XYZ file of C-alpha atoms in Angstrom:
748
model
C 0.033 0.118 0.078
C 1.386 3.384 -0.756
C 2.097 5.953 1.729
C -0.545 8.733 1.967
C 0.712 11.967 0.430
C 1.511 14.640 2.867
C 0.038 17.888 1.949
C 1.856 21.097 2.690
C -0.217 23.245 5.139
C -1.281 26.809 4.496
C 1.294 29.368 6.207
C -0.835 32.062 7.681
C 0.786 35.268 8.738
C -0.351 38.278 10.663
C -0.940 41.654 9.143
C -1.293 44.733 11.401
C -0.842 47.120 8.382
C -0.734 47.081 4.725
C 3.073 47.133 4.809
C 3.006 43.931 7.081
C 0.638 42.245 4.768
C 2.659 42.924 1.781
C 5.862 41.720 3.561
C 4.028 38.409 4.647
C 3.126 37.722 1.018
C 6.540 38.652 -0.296
C 8.311 36.234 2.000
C 6.032 33.192 1.516
C 2.822 33.454 3.374
C -0.144 31.737 1.791
C -2.578 33.805 3.709
C -2.835 36.750 6.062
C -5.299 37.604 8.768
C -5.988 41.185 9.596
C -8.659 43.283 11.318
C -10.580 46.484 11.107
C -10.423 49.041 13.906
C -13.339 47.571 15.879
C -14.548 44.181 16.808
C -11.230 42.291 16.634
C -9.015 40.775 19.273
C -6.102 43.063 18.588
C -7.694 46.677 18.828
C -4.329 47.948 20.061
C -2.557 47.592 16.768
C -2.741 49.897 13.774
C -5.520 47.791 11.981
C -7.117 48.530 8.476
C -9.505 51.068 7.072
C -12.161 49.626 4.822
C -10.209 51.183 1.869
C -6.879 49.590 3.000
C -8.566 46.218 3.558
C -10.055 46.463 0.130
C -6.532 46.897 -1.276
C -5.025 44.121 0.591
C -7.737 41.690 -0.513
C -7.418 42.950 -4.139
C -3.704 42.512 -4.130
C -3.925 39.030 -2.453
C -6.453 37.685 -4.902
C -4.277 38.985 -7.815
C -1.322 36.882 -6.644
C -3.740 33.936 -5.771
C -3.333 34.337 -1.993
C -5.993 34.670 0.802
C -6.953 37.255 3.258
C -9.020 36.345 6.490
C -10.660 39.109 8.438
C -10.786 39.031 12.111
C -14.067 39.728 13.809
C -13.299 37.810 16.932
C -14.482 39.698 19.873
C -17.671 39.429 21.976
C -20.182 41.911 20.950
C -22.636 43.679 23.367
C -26.282 44.137 22.574
C -25.936 47.779 22.033
C -23.334 47.142 19.326
C -25.003 44.511 17.477
C -26.552 46.771 14.635
C -23.220 48.408 14.201
C -21.650 45.055 13.965
C -24.128 43.812 11.504
C -23.480 46.958 9.251
C -19.728 46.257 9.313
C -20.328 42.538 8.339
C -22.247 43.953 5.450
C -19.219 46.231 4.457
C -16.939 42.996 4.827
C -19.308 41.112 2.645
C -18.942 43.630 -0.119
C -15.125 43.348 0.178
C -15.176 39.535 -0.462
C -12.565 38.252 1.900
C -11.715 34.615 2.042
C -13.152 34.114 5.491
C -14.248 35.909 8.587
C -12.883 34.640 12.031
C -15.439 34.905 14.781
C -15.573 34.279 18.475
C -19.209 35.427 19.346
C -21.830 32.775 18.200
C -24.211 35.746 17.751
C -22.019 36.978 14.926
C -21.690 33.517 13.606
C -25.501 33.437 13.371
C -25.773 36.795 11.497
C -22.966 35.684 9.036
C -24.701 32.368 8.404
C -28.202 33.704 8.048
C -27.619 37.125 6.402
C -24.133 36.979 4.580
C -23.874 33.323 3.429
C -21.196 34.362 0.835
C -18.653 34.840 3.764
C -16.924 31.713 4.940
C -16.845 31.337 8.802
C -13.690 30.309 10.779
C -14.012 29.645 14.410
C -11.557 31.762 16.437
C -9.339 30.358 18.881
C -11.194 32.578 21.318
C -14.103 30.062 21.051
C -11.925 27.649 23.068
C -12.678 24.743 21.045
C -10.208 22.011 22.357
C -11.726 18.667 21.309
C -13.280 16.747 18.337
C -16.777 17.238 19.769
C -16.337 20.936 19.682
C -15.083 20.779 16.130
C -17.786 18.625 14.868
C -20.415 20.833 16.588
C -18.964 23.962 14.984
C -19.449 22.164 11.647
C -23.107 21.961 12.505
C -23.220 25.781 12.965
C -21.974 26.407 9.577
C -18.168 26.854 10.407
C -15.543 25.777 7.718
C -12.585 25.869 9.777
C -11.739 25.673 13.581
C -8.746 27.643 14.950
C -7.982 25.368 17.991
C -7.380 26.390 21.411
C -3.567 26.921 21.841
C -3.162 24.527 24.792
C -4.063 21.346 23.048
C -1.141 18.743 23.230
C 0.083 16.933 20.157
C -0.815 13.601 21.192
C -4.537 14.918 21.683
C -4.157 16.892 18.419
C -3.509 13.621 16.541
C -6.594 12.044 17.710
C -8.688 15.200 17.442
C -7.872 15.467 13.687
C -8.773 11.843 13.044
C -12.063 12.302 14.881
C -12.974 15.730 13.412
C -14.952 16.413 10.191
C -13.429 19.901 9.640
C -10.297 21.435 8.723
C -8.243 22.732 11.746
C -5.782 25.521 12.247
C -3.213 25.725 14.896
C -0.732 28.423 16.116
C 3.016 27.691 15.588
C 4.828 30.762 16.616
C 4.612 34.024 18.576
C 3.343 35.302 21.959
C 1.302 33.001 24.011
C -1.528 33.788 26.503
C -1.244 31.880 29.736
C -4.855 31.373 29.952
C -7.055 28.986 27.867
C -8.415 31.163 24.967
C -11.634 32.837 25.688
C -11.378 32.252 29.313
C -9.265 35.062 30.674
C -10.997 37.719 32.782
C -8.080 39.047 34.492
C -7.659 42.309 32.582
C -11.195 42.805 32.645
C -11.419 42.097 36.506
C -8.587 44.638 37.122
C -10.173 47.541 35.254
C -12.787 46.677 32.657
C -10.254 46.128 29.889
C -11.548 42.950 28.409
C -9.265 40.568 26.657
C -12.415 39.049 24.977
C -12.929 42.439 23.304
C -9.460 43.206 22.024
C -8.460 45.512 24.980
C -6.166 43.277 27.178
C -3.638 45.071 29.415
C -1.603 41.917 29.825
C -1.646 41.867 33.778
C -0.311 38.222 33.223
C 3.122 39.862 32.424
C 3.179 41.645 35.875
C 5.271 40.750 38.953
C 3.354 39.037 41.680
C 4.168 38.211 45.245
C 3.627 35.210 47.397
C 4.978 33.426 50.487
C 7.397 31.472 48.322
C 8.875 34.596 46.855
C 7.867 36.824 44.027
C 8.011 36.396 40.346
C 6.108 36.677 36.843
C 4.083 33.594 37.574
C 1.928 33.836 34.455
C 4.499 35.353 31.989
C 4.925 32.686 29.148
C 7.785 32.379 26.789
C 7.077 32.716 23.118
C 5.777 29.723 21.089
C 8.296 28.138 18.640
C 7.735 25.182 16.351
C 10.307 24.990 13.707
C 11.352 21.598 14.931
C 7.642 20.449 15.001
C 6.552 21.413 11.340
C 7.145 17.924 9.818
C 5.105 16.323 12.623
C 2.343 18.862 12.016
C 2.367 18.097 8.451
C 1.910 14.426 9.034
C -0.832 14.975 11.650
C -2.878 16.738 8.755
C -3.179 20.320 9.988
C -4.685 22.511 7.433
C -3.219 25.969 8.479
C -0.186 27.015 10.505
C -0.614 30.349 12.096
C 1.905 32.862 13.242
C 0.780 35.150 15.887
C 1.805 38.871 15.849
C -0.589 41.465 14.610
C 1.021 44.088 16.840
C 4.330 43.273 15.161
C 6.051 45.344 12.362
C 7.194 44.120 8.822
C 10.789 43.304 10.037
C 9.403 40.673 12.389
C 6.938 39.302 9.792
C 9.783 38.968 7.157
C 12.084 36.922 9.553
C 9.328 34.641 10.955
C 7.648 33.999 7.620
C 10.899 33.301 5.860
C 12.012 30.700 8.482
C 8.744 28.636 8.530
C 8.475 28.952 4.759
C 11.933 27.386 4.409
C 11.033 24.503 6.721
C 7.653 23.971 5.114
C 9.202 23.683 1.675
C 11.891 21.317 2.857
C 12.023 18.230 0.508
C 12.422 14.848 2.377
C 15.500 14.107 0.504
C 17.091 17.369 1.597
C 19.414 17.823 4.593
C 16.854 19.030 7.125
C 19.520 19.624 9.790
C 21.277 22.126 7.742
C 17.980 23.692 6.741
C 16.772 23.877 10.239
C 19.916 25.580 11.288
C 19.423 28.309 8.542
C 15.854 28.707 9.487
C 16.731 29.161 13.143
C 19.281 31.862 12.397
C 16.719 33.769 10.362
C 14.128 33.298 13.182
C 16.532 34.639 15.819
C 16.475 38.038 14.120
C 12.680 38.436 15.047
C 13.492 39.790 18.555
C 10.835 37.885 20.495
C 10.985 36.421 23.871
C 12.832 33.316 24.816
C 11.385 30.260 22.793
C 9.331 27.405 24.064
C 7.407 24.452 22.749
C 4.212 26.053 24.299
C 1.829 23.380 25.426
C 2.967 20.630 23.309
C 3.307 18.080 25.957
C 3.599 17.803 29.812
C 7.352 18.710 29.741
C 6.767 21.770 27.761
C 3.861 22.853 30.008
C 6.503 22.840 32.837
C 8.738 25.022 30.759
C 6.521 27.468 29.267
C 6.446 30.007 32.136
C 9.527 32.237 32.525
C 8.680 33.462 36.166
C 12.195 34.741 37.118
C 12.394 37.174 34.181
C 10.416 40.154 32.788
C 7.877 38.885 30.250
C 8.888 41.345 27.622
C 9.720 40.634 24.022
C 12.961 42.039 22.565
C 16.582 42.156 23.263
C 17.959 44.056 26.141
C 19.728 47.323 24.989
C 20.284 49.274 28.180
C 18.775 51.102 31.344
C 17.029 54.496 31.781
C 19.308 56.833 33.738
C 17.060 59.817 34.010
C 13.909 61.195 32.320
C 13.077 64.773 31.025
C 9.873 66.066 29.365
C 11.326 65.601 25.810
C 12.860 62.254 26.333
C 15.188 60.243 28.491
C 18.975 59.314 29.013
C 19.930 55.613 28.647
C 23.078 53.670 29.206
C 23.506 51.366 26.282
C 24.656 47.816 26.292
C 24.196 47.411 22.486
C 24.619 49.902 19.422
C 21.345 51.857 18.899
C 20.338 53.222 15.403
C 17.968 55.899 14.150
C 14.825 53.776 12.944
C 15.151 51.262 15.648
C 11.986 50.400 17.734
C 12.393 50.062 21.451
C 10.283 49.352 24.411
C 11.071 51.020 27.769
C 9.805 48.257 30.316
C 9.028 48.998 34.174
C 10.462 46.441 36.355
C 7.113 45.567 37.772
C 6.149 44.084 34.405
C 3.429 46.671 33.471
C 3.144 47.402 29.819
C 5.903 50.022 28.913
C 5.743 52.706 26.172
C 6.933 51.733 22.545
C 9.077 54.275 20.599
C 10.589 54.371 17.001
C 13.807 56.246 17.504
C 13.730 59.180 15.268
C 16.262 61.555 17.136
C 19.321 60.766 19.230
C 21.732 63.220 20.787
C 25.041 62.587 22.607
C 26.925 65.432 24.179
C 24.342 67.717 22.809
C 25.132 66.698 19.185
C 22.650 64.940 16.930
C 23.778 61.515 15.824
C 22.466 58.633 13.675
C 23.848 55.883 15.939
C 24.954 55.509 19.576
C 27.716 52.958 20.300
C 27.563 50.115 22.822
C 28.728 51.066 26.459
C 27.948 54.794 25.857
C 25.281 57.096 27.140
C 22.787 58.966 24.895
C 19.497 60.856 24.934
C 16.474 59.572 23.117
C 13.936 62.158 22.131
C 10.263 61.353 22.578
C 7.097 62.776 23.934
C 5.911 59.729 25.870
C 6.027 59.188 29.745
C 9.001 57.035 30.429
C 9.269 54.913 33.565
C 12.208 56.197 35.579
C 13.403 52.491 36.417
C 12.849 51.354 32.972
C 14.878 48.606 30.883
C 15.385 49.432 27.215
C 14.580 46.545 24.905
C 14.894 46.657 21.099
C 11.848 45.109 19.431
C 12.434 45.947 15.833
C 14.114 47.900 13.295
C 13.226 49.950 10.087
C 12.563 47.740 7.149
C 12.278 48.416 3.406
C 10.235 51.515 2.536
C 6.819 50.336 0.953
C 5.404 53.688 0.634
C 5.309 53.911 -3.117
C 4.153 50.461 -3.543
C 1.341 50.852 -1.194
C 0.298 54.149 -2.877
C -0.044 52.188 -6.220
C -2.501 49.566 -4.738
C -6.005 49.530 -6.079
C -9.145 48.649 -4.192
C -10.887 45.322 -4.787
C -13.251 45.308 -7.664
C -16.793 44.232 -7.005
C -17.612 40.891 -8.565
C -20.465 40.677 -10.931
C -22.000 37.235 -11.638
C -23.497 36.533 -15.124
C -24.750 33.781 -17.336
C -23.699 33.544 -20.888
C -25.528 31.491 -23.509
C -23.979 30.944 -26.938
C -25.859 29.686 -29.996
C -25.410 29.993 -33.728
C -27.428 33.241 -33.496
C -25.006 35.014 -31.181
C -24.326 35.672 -27.478
C -27.046 36.285 -24.727
C -25.885 37.312 -21.355
C -28.151 37.503 -18.185
C -26.782 39.534 -15.252
C -28.887 38.288 -12.489
C -29.602 41.999 -11.501
C -33.283 42.653 -11.749
C -33.013 46.293 -12.492
C -30.834 45.843 -15.424
C -31.620 44.644 -18.889
C -29.880 41.486 -20.454
C -27.401 41.922 -23.059
C -27.137 40.369 -26.511
C -24.958 40.238 -29.591
C -26.849 38.915 -32.591
C -24.249 37.416 -35.050
C -23.985 34.267 -37.165
C -21.790 31.762 -35.415
C -20.533 29.035 -37.799
C -20.376 25.302 -36.954
C -16.874 24.211 -35.964
C -14.821 22.135 -38.444
C -11.976 21.271 -36.014
C -11.627 23.097 -32.745
C -14.857 23.722 -30.936
C -15.682 26.768 -28.734
C -15.470 25.680 -25.064
C -16.867 26.962 -21.725
C -13.208 27.591 -20.465
C -12.417 29.649 -23.413
C -15.310 31.886 -22.955
C -14.898 32.256 -19.168
C -11.289 32.962 -19.449
C -12.012 35.652 -21.948
C -14.784 37.281 -20.305
C -12.823 37.605 -16.983
C -10.920 40.487 -18.535
C -13.179 43.333 -17.407
C -10.798 46.221 -18.135
C -12.338 47.959 -15.078
C -10.959 49.042 -11.651
C -14.530 49.208 -10.085
C -15.737 45.715 -10.929
C -14.756 42.389 -12.220
C -16.167 39.068 -13.177
C -17.511 36.979 -10.481
C -19.017 33.583 -11.059
C -19.539 33.151 -14.843
C -21.763 30.257 -16.058
C -21.716 29.222 -19.791
C -23.996 27.280 -21.820
C -23.146 26.512 -25.447
C -25.895 25.244 -27.866
C -24.145 23.291 -30.611
C -20.688 22.650 -31.844
C -19.487 26.102 -32.682
C -16.465 28.063 -33.671
C -15.621 31.757 -33.264
C -12.252 33.482 -34.145
C -10.320 34.772 -31.017
C -10.448 38.208 -32.313
C -14.146 38.109 -32.718
C -14.520 36.884 -29.139
C -12.440 39.584 -27.789
C -14.571 42.104 -29.524
C -17.678 40.763 -28.159
C -16.148 40.818 -24.672
C -15.034 44.399 -25.059
C -18.468 45.538 -26.123
C -20.018 43.690 -23.181
C -17.847 45.247 -20.581
C -18.178 48.832 -22.170
C -21.963 48.403 -22.229
C -21.937 47.296 -18.588
C -19.691 50.087 -17.361
C -22.137 52.797 -18.998
C -25.309 51.518 -17.310
C -24.199 49.903 -13.838
C -24.591 52.085 -10.772
C -23.566 51.476 -7.259
C -27.035 50.523 -6.065
C -26.978 47.741 -8.521
C -23.971 46.147 -6.818
C -23.621 43.737 -3.885
C -27.421 43.285 -3.942
C -27.251 40.185 -1.813
C -25.149 41.808 0.919
C -27.731 44.873 0.903
C -30.567 42.446 1.231
C -29.010 40.410 3.969
C -28.297 43.660 6.065
C -31.892 44.823 5.355
C -33.315 41.396 6.559
C -31.201 41.666 9.753
C -32.346 45.229 10.581
C -35.972 44.204 9.946
C -35.832 41.148 11.993
C -33.947 42.797 14.847
C -36.133 45.861 15.031
C -39.206 43.601 15.142
C -37.788 41.519 17.949
C -39.805 41.996 21.002
C -39.769 39.537 23.852
C -42.675 39.193 26.379
C -41.382 36.335 28.474
C -42.835 35.211 31.750
C -39.388 35.231 33.317
C -39.143 32.809 36.368
C -37.298 34.471 39.272
C -35.333 31.217 40.142
C -32.266 30.670 42.229
C -29.696 27.921 41.328
C -26.718 27.052 43.464
C -23.586 25.264 42.270
C -22.169 23.308 45.100
C -19.092 21.158 45.761
C -19.614 17.559 46.705
C -20.995 16.594 50.248
C -22.233 20.131 50.796
C -25.774 20.826 51.692
C -27.793 23.453 49.877
C -28.469 26.223 52.433
C -30.926 28.284 50.127
C -34.588 27.535 50.454
C -36.584 26.634 47.235
C -33.486 26.629 45.071
C -31.965 24.328 42.373
C -29.041 22.275 43.364
C -26.308 21.936 40.805
C -23.374 19.500 40.850
C -20.615 18.950 38.462
C -20.573 15.849 36.203
C -17.955 14.283 38.347
C -19.687 14.942 41.597
C -23.543 14.331 41.025
C -25.590 12.323 43.398
C -29.288 11.804 44.311
C -29.635 15.365 45.566
C -28.621 16.819 42.194
C -31.172 18.681 40.181
C -28.889 20.006 37.526
C -25.594 18.683 36.155
C -22.902 21.014 35.154
C -20.863 19.685 32.103
C -17.080 20.584 32.621
C -15.990 23.413 30.460
C -12.656 21.670 29.556
C -12.599 18.018 28.274
C -9.537 17.162 26.348
C -9.610 14.540 23.475
C -8.351 11.686 25.880
C -11.239 12.234 28.296
C -14.048 12.571 25.703
C -15.085 8.898 26.162
C -15.159 8.931 29.790
C -17.209 12.309 29.753
C -19.659 10.565 27.398
C -19.863 7.620 29.820
C -20.736 9.823 32.701
C -23.447 11.674 30.905
C -24.880 8.349 29.841
C -24.958 7.088 33.256
C -26.582 10.382 34.704
C -29.287 10.108 32.018
C -29.790 6.372 32.773
C -30.408 7.464 36.562
C -32.955 9.856 35.424
C -31.084 13.250 35.268
C -32.475 15.339 32.496
C -31.282 18.886 33.371
C -27.740 19.892 32.216
C -25.737 23.095 32.142
C -23.546 23.544 29.044
C -20.465 25.462 29.599
C -18.735 24.950 26.237
C -19.928 24.263 22.826
C -18.681 20.679 22.708
C -21.528 19.931 25.506
C -24.255 20.233 22.844
C -22.508 17.539 20.734
C -22.311 15.121 23.558
C -25.910 15.716 24.499
C -27.395 15.264 21.063
C -28.219 11.466 21.185
C -30.445 12.015 24.262
C -34.149 12.971 24.458
C -35.991 15.294 26.527
C -33.031 16.902 27.737
C -33.334 20.475 29.451
C -30.513 22.900 28.942
C -29.222 26.056 30.652
C -26.138 27.744 29.472
C -23.492 28.645 32.154
C -20.078 30.364 32.534
C -17.835 30.310 30.623
C -19.998 29.827 27.684
C -20.459 33.460 26.550
C -23.821 34.989 25.662
C -23.511 38.706 25.271
C -26.348 39.570 22.939
C -29.690 38.488 21.562
C -28.312 37.054 18.365
C -26.277 34.592 20.499
C -29.342 33.895 22.647
C -31.367 33.184 19.461
C -28.633 30.844 18.349
C -28.589 28.892 21.559
C -32.427 28.565 21.228
C -32.071 27.424 17.537
C -29.546 24.843 18.734
C -31.803 23.317 21.395
C -34.859 23.389 19.016
C -33.146 21.489 16.386
C -31.639 19.026 18.859
C -35.353 18.517 20.525
C -33.891 20.109 23.841
C -35.932 22.426 26.191
C -34.110 25.553 26.916
C -34.647 26.577 30.503
C -32.332 29.693 30.787
C -29.455 31.534 29.252
C -26.832 32.866 31.554
C -25.688 36.623 30.529
C -21.967 36.801 30.100
C -20.628 37.884 33.496
C -18.284 40.723 32.144
C -21.451 42.802 31.002
C -22.377 45.965 32.811
C -25.940 46.529 34.098
C -27.318 48.552 31.131
C -26.122 45.725 28.736
C -27.697 42.992 30.706
C -30.987 45.035 30.560
C -30.459 45.493 26.917
C -30.064 41.796 26.407
C -32.983 40.947 28.610
C -35.254 43.110 26.420
C -34.292 41.093 23.285
C -33.594 37.606 24.561
C -35.907 34.854 23.361
C -35.164 32.985 26.532
C -35.281 33.577 30.286
C -32.147 35.244 31.562
C -29.953 34.241 34.553
C -27.310 36.325 36.190
C -24.090 35.058 37.682
C -24.883 36.768 41.059
C -22.495 35.488 43.591
C -19.202 33.321 43.649
C -15.651 33.336 42.568
C -15.534 32.667 38.722
C -12.173 31.783 37.555
C -10.167 34.649 35.970
C -7.615 32.516 34.298
C -7.135 28.803 33.538
C -3.994 27.147 32.342
C -2.174 23.884 31.613
C 1.140 25.578 32.361
C 2.985 24.705 35.597
C 2.770 27.770 37.996
C 5.652 27.712 40.382
C 3.579 28.976 43.487
C 0.332 28.310 44.993
C -2.287 29.823 47.535
C -2.287 33.487 47.793
C -0.453 35.978 45.543
C -0.763 39.684 45.305
C 0.401 42.331 42.704
C 2.224 45.467 43.293
C -1.169 47.517 43.850
C -2.222 45.216 46.593
C -4.856 43.054 44.548
C -4.838 39.533 45.932
C -5.616 36.272 44.225
C -6.019 32.600 44.973
C -4.304 29.858 42.967
C -5.891 26.453 42.939
C -4.549 23.429 41.250
C -6.926 20.525 40.037
C -5.096 17.417 40.330
C -7.600 15.456 38.119
C -6.871 17.233 34.904
C -3.786 19.213 35.720
C -5.328 22.550 35.270
C -4.471 25.691 37.322
C -7.156 28.163 38.005
C -6.853 31.774 39.272
C -9.578 33.502 41.296
C -9.779 36.791 43.000
C -9.687 37.124 46.731
C -12.919 39.103 46.380
C -16.160 37.441 45.723
C -18.208 38.683 42.712
C -21.621 39.874 44.216
C -24.131 41.454 41.950
C -27.317 43.026 42.829
C -30.637 41.470 41.949
C -32.182 42.437 38.611
C -35.873 42.239 38.295
C -37.318 39.344 36.253
C -33.991 37.437 36.075
C -33.021 34.327 37.789
C -29.924 34.242 40.135
C -26.892 31.807 39.895
C -24.751 31.249 43.135
C -21.395 29.448 42.667
C -20.449 28.229 46.027
C -17.668 25.954 44.874
C -14.941 28.458 45.966
C -16.997 30.858 48.004
C -18.890 30.942 51.287
C -22.212 32.749 51.980
C -22.176 36.278 52.855
C -18.524 36.964 52.453
C -17.713 40.740 53.039
C -14.780 41.301 50.675
C -16.900 41.612 47.373
C -16.671 43.191 44.011
C -19.486 44.035 41.519
C -16.838 43.572 38.727
C -18.168 45.530 35.670
C -21.692 45.781 36.752
C -21.675 49.513 37.679
C -19.260 50.503 34.820
C -19.173 50.353 31.057
C -17.200 47.341 29.870
C -14.449 48.592 27.581
C-alpha cells in the first residue's frame, strides 16, 4: 500500500498594516489575517480602514493568496446593529473568510451574509473533536484550535473531526485558555475578550514562596515540529503577531516557509539551522514548545524574568519632558524600535527612535557602552529597561500608494448559440445583453466553456470584475479569437455605462436589510421565572430554600437537580465524559448546564434534555441567545435559561434582557475563574500584585489545570425578572470582601 501523500499546510501570517501584509506575501505566506479598527481581538494595533482592507484583498487575490478578516470579539447588545453593518461592508469586500468568537456574529453571518466563509476563532475555546464537529453543524468551515491542545491529543482530534483545523505555531502565548481570561477585565474593565487586554499576566506577583512573573509565558516556537504537524494533517499553520512590524513578519515567515518547503531528501538539519538563524532576528521572547506536552507545560512560564519581547539594550538613567537618558549595552540606530519596560512587568511605552543626541550633538547611531539621549514625547518609567523590539525595514510607501481597491464581482450567465451571445446579469434592475451574429459550425476546434470564461474575466475595469461566470453552449460552434475579444469588450463597455452603485452587492444589501428588519421587530414578552440555582461542591448541603441544586458531572448524586458539564474536556477524556453523561441520564437526570460548545455535541443523542447555559460559555447579545435557542430546538432540547455573560455591565444586561428569546440568569455570587491554564505555575495559595490586589491559585489534580481566582467574591445586585446563579464551589455565603466587577461601569 502506498503511503498517504503529505499535503503542505497553509502558512498563515499576521498583518497589522498594509506594509505587514505585503511583506508577509513577499516572503512566503499563503494567507494573512487582519482586522478593522473595531470588533477584533487586537484593537491595540494599527489595523485597517475599509479602503486599506479592500486594497489588501485585491492584491492578495491578484497573486492567488488569501485574506481572512478577524471579527473575533464578544459583541454587546448595544453594538449589534453596528456590528451587522460592518459585516455588510465586509461582505462587499469579499474576503476569503471571517474569523469569529461570538456565536451571535456567527449566526448573523450564516443567516444574512452566506457568501462569507466562517472560521471559528481560538477565542471560542474549542479543544476537542466534539467541539469541532459541533462547529461544523453551526456552519463553520475551519476551527482555529485552543492553543493548549497537546500534540498527542491533536493527532486524535484531527482523526475524529470532520472540519479542517488550524493551529498556532509561533509568537506570543496567552497563559490562559483562549476566551477564558477575565484577569484584565477584572482589574479595570479592559476585556481581553474584546481586544483590550492590558496583559496583567506579564506583571510581577508576590507570594509567601517569593515573587516572580508567575503567568508570563515564553514565546511559542515550532520550527522543529513542522514535519510532525504536516503528518498529523493540520490545514493551516498560524503565526501570531498583529502587533508586530514588517521586519518581524519578514524573518518569521521566511524561516517557516523554508522548513515547510523542505523536501524529504534534503538535509533537514542544515536547513533547520538556517531557519533558526533567520528566526533569531525576530527579537521575540525566549522560545518554548508552548503546550505541546507535559514537559513543555512545565517550561512555558519564565517566572524569574520580565515577560517582555525583544533584546535588552540598556537602562534608563534619567527622564525629562522631551525624552530620556539611557546607558546602552548594544549599539542603537535611528529607525530602531524600542520598548521601555518598567521592572514591575506593566506594559511600557513603545518608541521608534527618530532623534538621538550625545553630548548635545545629533547623531545617527550610538555605540555600545555609551550614554545617549532618546527624544520622545511619551512618559518614560524612571526605572525602565530598554529593549530593542524591531528595526526599520524597506520603504513600501510608493508600492502601497499604487495599490488599487478590490473590484466588485459581478456574476452573469452566458448563453452561446448559432444566433450569437446572450448574457443574463442576474440583476433585476438591469436589462440582459445580447450580440446577434451568425456563429458557424466548428470544423476542427470547438468553442469551449473555459475559453469563454477566461476571455470574459478580463473586465478592463478597476471598479468591478467578473465573479461567477456560467456558460451554456448550444451546438458545436467556432468563433475566431479576435471576434470573441471584440464581443467581450463591447459587453464590458456596455456594462460600465449602465451599472450604478445601487446595482452592486445586492445580496449583501438584502442581507443587511433583513437583519435590521428582524432585529427591530424582535420584542420579547417572556414570563421570566425568578429562580435561584446553586452550584455546590460535593458533600455540601444547599442552604438556600426553594433553590435548584447543581453539581458537576464528576460529583452528582441523588440530591442533584442539575448537572454541570465541565468546560474543559480534552480529547483523551471525551469517552469518559460521554460515559458519565450516559450514566446520569440512565439514573433519570435530564437537566444539564452547558459551559462549552462541545457539550451540545455530547448531549445530541439524548431525548427530553433540558438545557441552561453557564459560565464560561459567553452569551453577550440576543443574536447569540437566538442561536442557543435554535440549537436546542433543532436537537429537541428544552431551553430553560440563558446565563448572561458575566463581564457585562448592568445596562447591557438590561439591553440583552429586552431582546432575549429565553429567560435570563445572572451570575449573582461566587468566584468565577479569572484565568485557567495547563502551564506549571511555580507557586500556589495567595498571591498579590504591586497594587495590593490579591488572588487565589487552585490546582486541579484530576486534569492538571491551574485556576486563578480573585480574593474578592463577585456579588451582583438583583435584577428584576431574572434568575440568580450562586457559585459556592470556591466561596462562602455572605463574604464581606466583594466586587461588582463591571456591573456599575461600562465594559471597555
